[in-house]
Structures are given as C-alpha cells and as structure tokens.
XYZ file of N, CA and C in Angstrom:
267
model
N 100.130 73.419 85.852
C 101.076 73.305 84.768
C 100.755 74.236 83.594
N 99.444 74.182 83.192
C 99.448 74.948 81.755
C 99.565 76.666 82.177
N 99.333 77.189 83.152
C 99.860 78.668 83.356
C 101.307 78.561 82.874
N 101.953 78.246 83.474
C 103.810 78.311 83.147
C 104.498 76.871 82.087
N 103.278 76.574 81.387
C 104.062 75.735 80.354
C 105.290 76.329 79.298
N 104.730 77.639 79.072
C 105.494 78.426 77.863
C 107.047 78.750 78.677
N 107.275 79.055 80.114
C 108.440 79.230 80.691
C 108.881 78.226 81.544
N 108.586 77.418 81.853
C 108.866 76.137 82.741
C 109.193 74.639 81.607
N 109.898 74.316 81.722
C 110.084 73.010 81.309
C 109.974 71.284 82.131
N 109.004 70.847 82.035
C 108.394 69.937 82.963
C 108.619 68.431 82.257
N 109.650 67.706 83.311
C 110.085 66.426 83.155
C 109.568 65.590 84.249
N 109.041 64.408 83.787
C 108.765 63.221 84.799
C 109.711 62.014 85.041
N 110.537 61.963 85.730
C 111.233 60.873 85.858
C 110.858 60.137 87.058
N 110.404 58.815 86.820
C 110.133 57.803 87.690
C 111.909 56.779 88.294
N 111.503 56.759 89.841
C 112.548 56.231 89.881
C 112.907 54.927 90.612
N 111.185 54.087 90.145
C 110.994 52.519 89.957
C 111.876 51.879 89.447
N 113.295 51.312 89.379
C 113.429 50.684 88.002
C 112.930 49.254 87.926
N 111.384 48.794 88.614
C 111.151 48.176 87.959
C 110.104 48.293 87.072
N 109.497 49.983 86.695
C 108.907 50.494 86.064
C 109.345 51.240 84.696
N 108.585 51.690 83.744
C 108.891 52.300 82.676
C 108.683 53.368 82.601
N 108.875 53.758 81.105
C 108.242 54.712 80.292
C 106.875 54.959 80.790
N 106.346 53.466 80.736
C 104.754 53.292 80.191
C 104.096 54.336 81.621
N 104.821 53.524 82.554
C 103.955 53.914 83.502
C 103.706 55.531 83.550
N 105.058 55.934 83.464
C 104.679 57.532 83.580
C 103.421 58.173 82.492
N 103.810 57.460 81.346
C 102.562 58.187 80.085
C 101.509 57.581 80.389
N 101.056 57.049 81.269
C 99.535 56.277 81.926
C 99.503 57.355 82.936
N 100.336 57.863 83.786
C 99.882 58.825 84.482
C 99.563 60.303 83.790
N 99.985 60.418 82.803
C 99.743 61.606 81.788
C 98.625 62.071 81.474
N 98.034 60.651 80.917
C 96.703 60.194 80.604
C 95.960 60.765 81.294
N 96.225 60.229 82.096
C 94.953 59.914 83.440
C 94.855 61.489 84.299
N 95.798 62.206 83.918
C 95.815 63.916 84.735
C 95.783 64.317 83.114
N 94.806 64.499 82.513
C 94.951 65.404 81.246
C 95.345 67.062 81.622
N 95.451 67.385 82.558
C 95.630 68.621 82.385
C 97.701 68.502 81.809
N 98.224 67.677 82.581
C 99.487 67.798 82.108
C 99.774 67.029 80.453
N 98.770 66.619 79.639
C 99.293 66.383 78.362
C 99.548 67.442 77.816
N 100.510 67.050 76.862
C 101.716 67.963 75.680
C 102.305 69.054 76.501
N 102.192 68.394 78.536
C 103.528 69.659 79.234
C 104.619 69.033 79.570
N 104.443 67.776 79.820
C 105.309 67.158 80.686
C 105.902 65.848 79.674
N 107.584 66.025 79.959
C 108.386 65.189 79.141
C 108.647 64.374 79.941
N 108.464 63.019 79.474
C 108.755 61.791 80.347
C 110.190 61.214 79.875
N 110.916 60.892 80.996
C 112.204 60.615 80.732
C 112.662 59.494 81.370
N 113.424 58.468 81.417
C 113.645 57.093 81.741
C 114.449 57.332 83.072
N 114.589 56.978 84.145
C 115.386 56.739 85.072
C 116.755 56.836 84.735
N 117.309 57.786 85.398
C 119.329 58.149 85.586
C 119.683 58.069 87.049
N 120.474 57.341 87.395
C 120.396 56.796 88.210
C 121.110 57.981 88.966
N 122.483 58.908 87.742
C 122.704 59.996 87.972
C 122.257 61.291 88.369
N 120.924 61.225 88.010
C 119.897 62.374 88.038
C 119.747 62.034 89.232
N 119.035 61.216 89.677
C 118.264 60.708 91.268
C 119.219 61.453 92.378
N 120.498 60.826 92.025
C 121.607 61.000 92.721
C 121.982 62.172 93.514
N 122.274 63.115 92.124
C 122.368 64.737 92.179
C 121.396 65.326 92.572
N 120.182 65.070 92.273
C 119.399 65.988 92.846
C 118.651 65.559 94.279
N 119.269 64.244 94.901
C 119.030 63.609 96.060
C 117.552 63.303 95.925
N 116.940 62.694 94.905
C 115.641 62.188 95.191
C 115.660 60.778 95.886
N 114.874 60.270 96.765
C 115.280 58.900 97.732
C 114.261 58.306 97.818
N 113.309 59.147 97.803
C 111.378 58.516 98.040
C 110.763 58.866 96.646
N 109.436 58.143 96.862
C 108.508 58.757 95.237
C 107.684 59.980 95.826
N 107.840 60.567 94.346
C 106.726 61.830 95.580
C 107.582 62.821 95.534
N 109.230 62.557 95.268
C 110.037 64.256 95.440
C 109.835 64.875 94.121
N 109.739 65.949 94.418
C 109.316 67.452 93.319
C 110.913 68.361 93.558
N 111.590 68.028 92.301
C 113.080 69.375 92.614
C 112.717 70.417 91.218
N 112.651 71.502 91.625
C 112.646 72.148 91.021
C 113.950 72.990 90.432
N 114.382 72.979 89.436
C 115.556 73.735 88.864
C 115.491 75.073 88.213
N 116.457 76.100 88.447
C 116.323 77.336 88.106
C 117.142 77.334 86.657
N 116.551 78.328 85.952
C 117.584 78.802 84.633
C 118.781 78.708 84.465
N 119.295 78.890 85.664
C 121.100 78.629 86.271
C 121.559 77.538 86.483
N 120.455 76.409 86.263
C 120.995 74.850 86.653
C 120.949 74.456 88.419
N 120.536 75.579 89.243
C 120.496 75.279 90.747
C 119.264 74.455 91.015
N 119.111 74.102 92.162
C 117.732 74.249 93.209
C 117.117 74.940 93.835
N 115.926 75.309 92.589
C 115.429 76.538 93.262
C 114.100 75.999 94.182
N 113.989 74.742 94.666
C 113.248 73.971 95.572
C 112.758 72.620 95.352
N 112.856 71.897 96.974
C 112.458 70.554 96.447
C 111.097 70.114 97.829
N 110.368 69.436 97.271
C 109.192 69.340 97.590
C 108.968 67.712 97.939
N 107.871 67.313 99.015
C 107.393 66.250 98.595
C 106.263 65.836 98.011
N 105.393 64.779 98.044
C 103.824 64.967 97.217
C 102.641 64.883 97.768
N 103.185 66.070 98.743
C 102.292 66.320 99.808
C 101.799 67.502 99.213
N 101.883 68.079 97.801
C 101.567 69.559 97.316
C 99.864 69.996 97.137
N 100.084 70.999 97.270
C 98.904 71.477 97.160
C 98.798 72.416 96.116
N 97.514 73.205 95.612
C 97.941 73.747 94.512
C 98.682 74.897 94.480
N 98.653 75.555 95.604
C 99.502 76.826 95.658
C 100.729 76.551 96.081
N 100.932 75.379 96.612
C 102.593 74.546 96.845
C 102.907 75.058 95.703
N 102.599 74.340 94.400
C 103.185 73.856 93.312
C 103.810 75.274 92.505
N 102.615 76.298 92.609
C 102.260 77.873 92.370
C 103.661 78.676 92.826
N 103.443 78.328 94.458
C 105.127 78.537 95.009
C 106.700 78.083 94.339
N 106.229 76.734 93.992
C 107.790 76.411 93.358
C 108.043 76.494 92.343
N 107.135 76.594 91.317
C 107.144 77.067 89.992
C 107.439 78.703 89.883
N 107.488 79.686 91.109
C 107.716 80.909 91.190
C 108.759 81.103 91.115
N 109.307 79.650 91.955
C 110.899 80.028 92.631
C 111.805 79.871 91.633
N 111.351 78.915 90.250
C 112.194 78.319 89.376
C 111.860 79.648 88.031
N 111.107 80.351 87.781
C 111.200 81.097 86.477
C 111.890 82.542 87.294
C-alpha cells in the first residue's frame, strides 16, 4: 500500500452486515502498514452488488475511468497485489 498511496485510493468495505465500522479499523490496527491509507466505509449493499463481490476476501480494483481494472480473491500475494495496483493507476 504505501508505494501507491499518493495515486491509488484505498477503501475497505466489509460486507458482514452483522459487522461494523469497528471491525474494519481493528483490522487497520492490527496491519499498521495500511494506517492513514485505507478509508473504511460501511456496507452498500449497492456497491457489493455492482461490483459482484459474493465471498469475503474479494479485492476489485477500479481504474480512473470508473471500470474494472481487476478483481482478485484473498489468496494475494505480494506481487498479486503489485499486479493489480498496476492495472488500476
């Protein structure tokens, strides 16, 4: 994350709803490398929808243009991530 913080914009949406906020900023915590990158955002049921997330664990990545510039599961590795963060700036 912190290589492409300055051009990537990084949102966490959990899509528990019987989970929160909280939970995601406990995972924040706990991976300090992603504090002050990653914006935590509440469950849309719309979002899930559109971007077909169905399991926990999906990674969609969006391009400047509003597309899919890849979607992943959380099976990543670090050069996975390296890869889809390429595909999206």
């Amino acid at each position: 994350y912190p290589t492409y913080k300055n051009r990537i914009r990084f949102i966490a949406m959990d899509i528990d709803p019987t989970e929160d906020a909280d939970v995601l900023e406990k995972y924040v915590k706990t991976h300090p490398s992603t504090a002050g990158i990653i914006d935590i955002a509440p469950s849309k049921d719309e979002m899930l929808v559109r971007f077909e997330v169905t399991e926990p664990g999906i990674k969609v990545g969006i391009n400047k243009d509003g597309m899919i510039a890849g979607r992943e599961s959380d099976k990543f590795k670090s050069n996975d991530w390296r890869d889809l963060f390429e595909k999206i700036v």
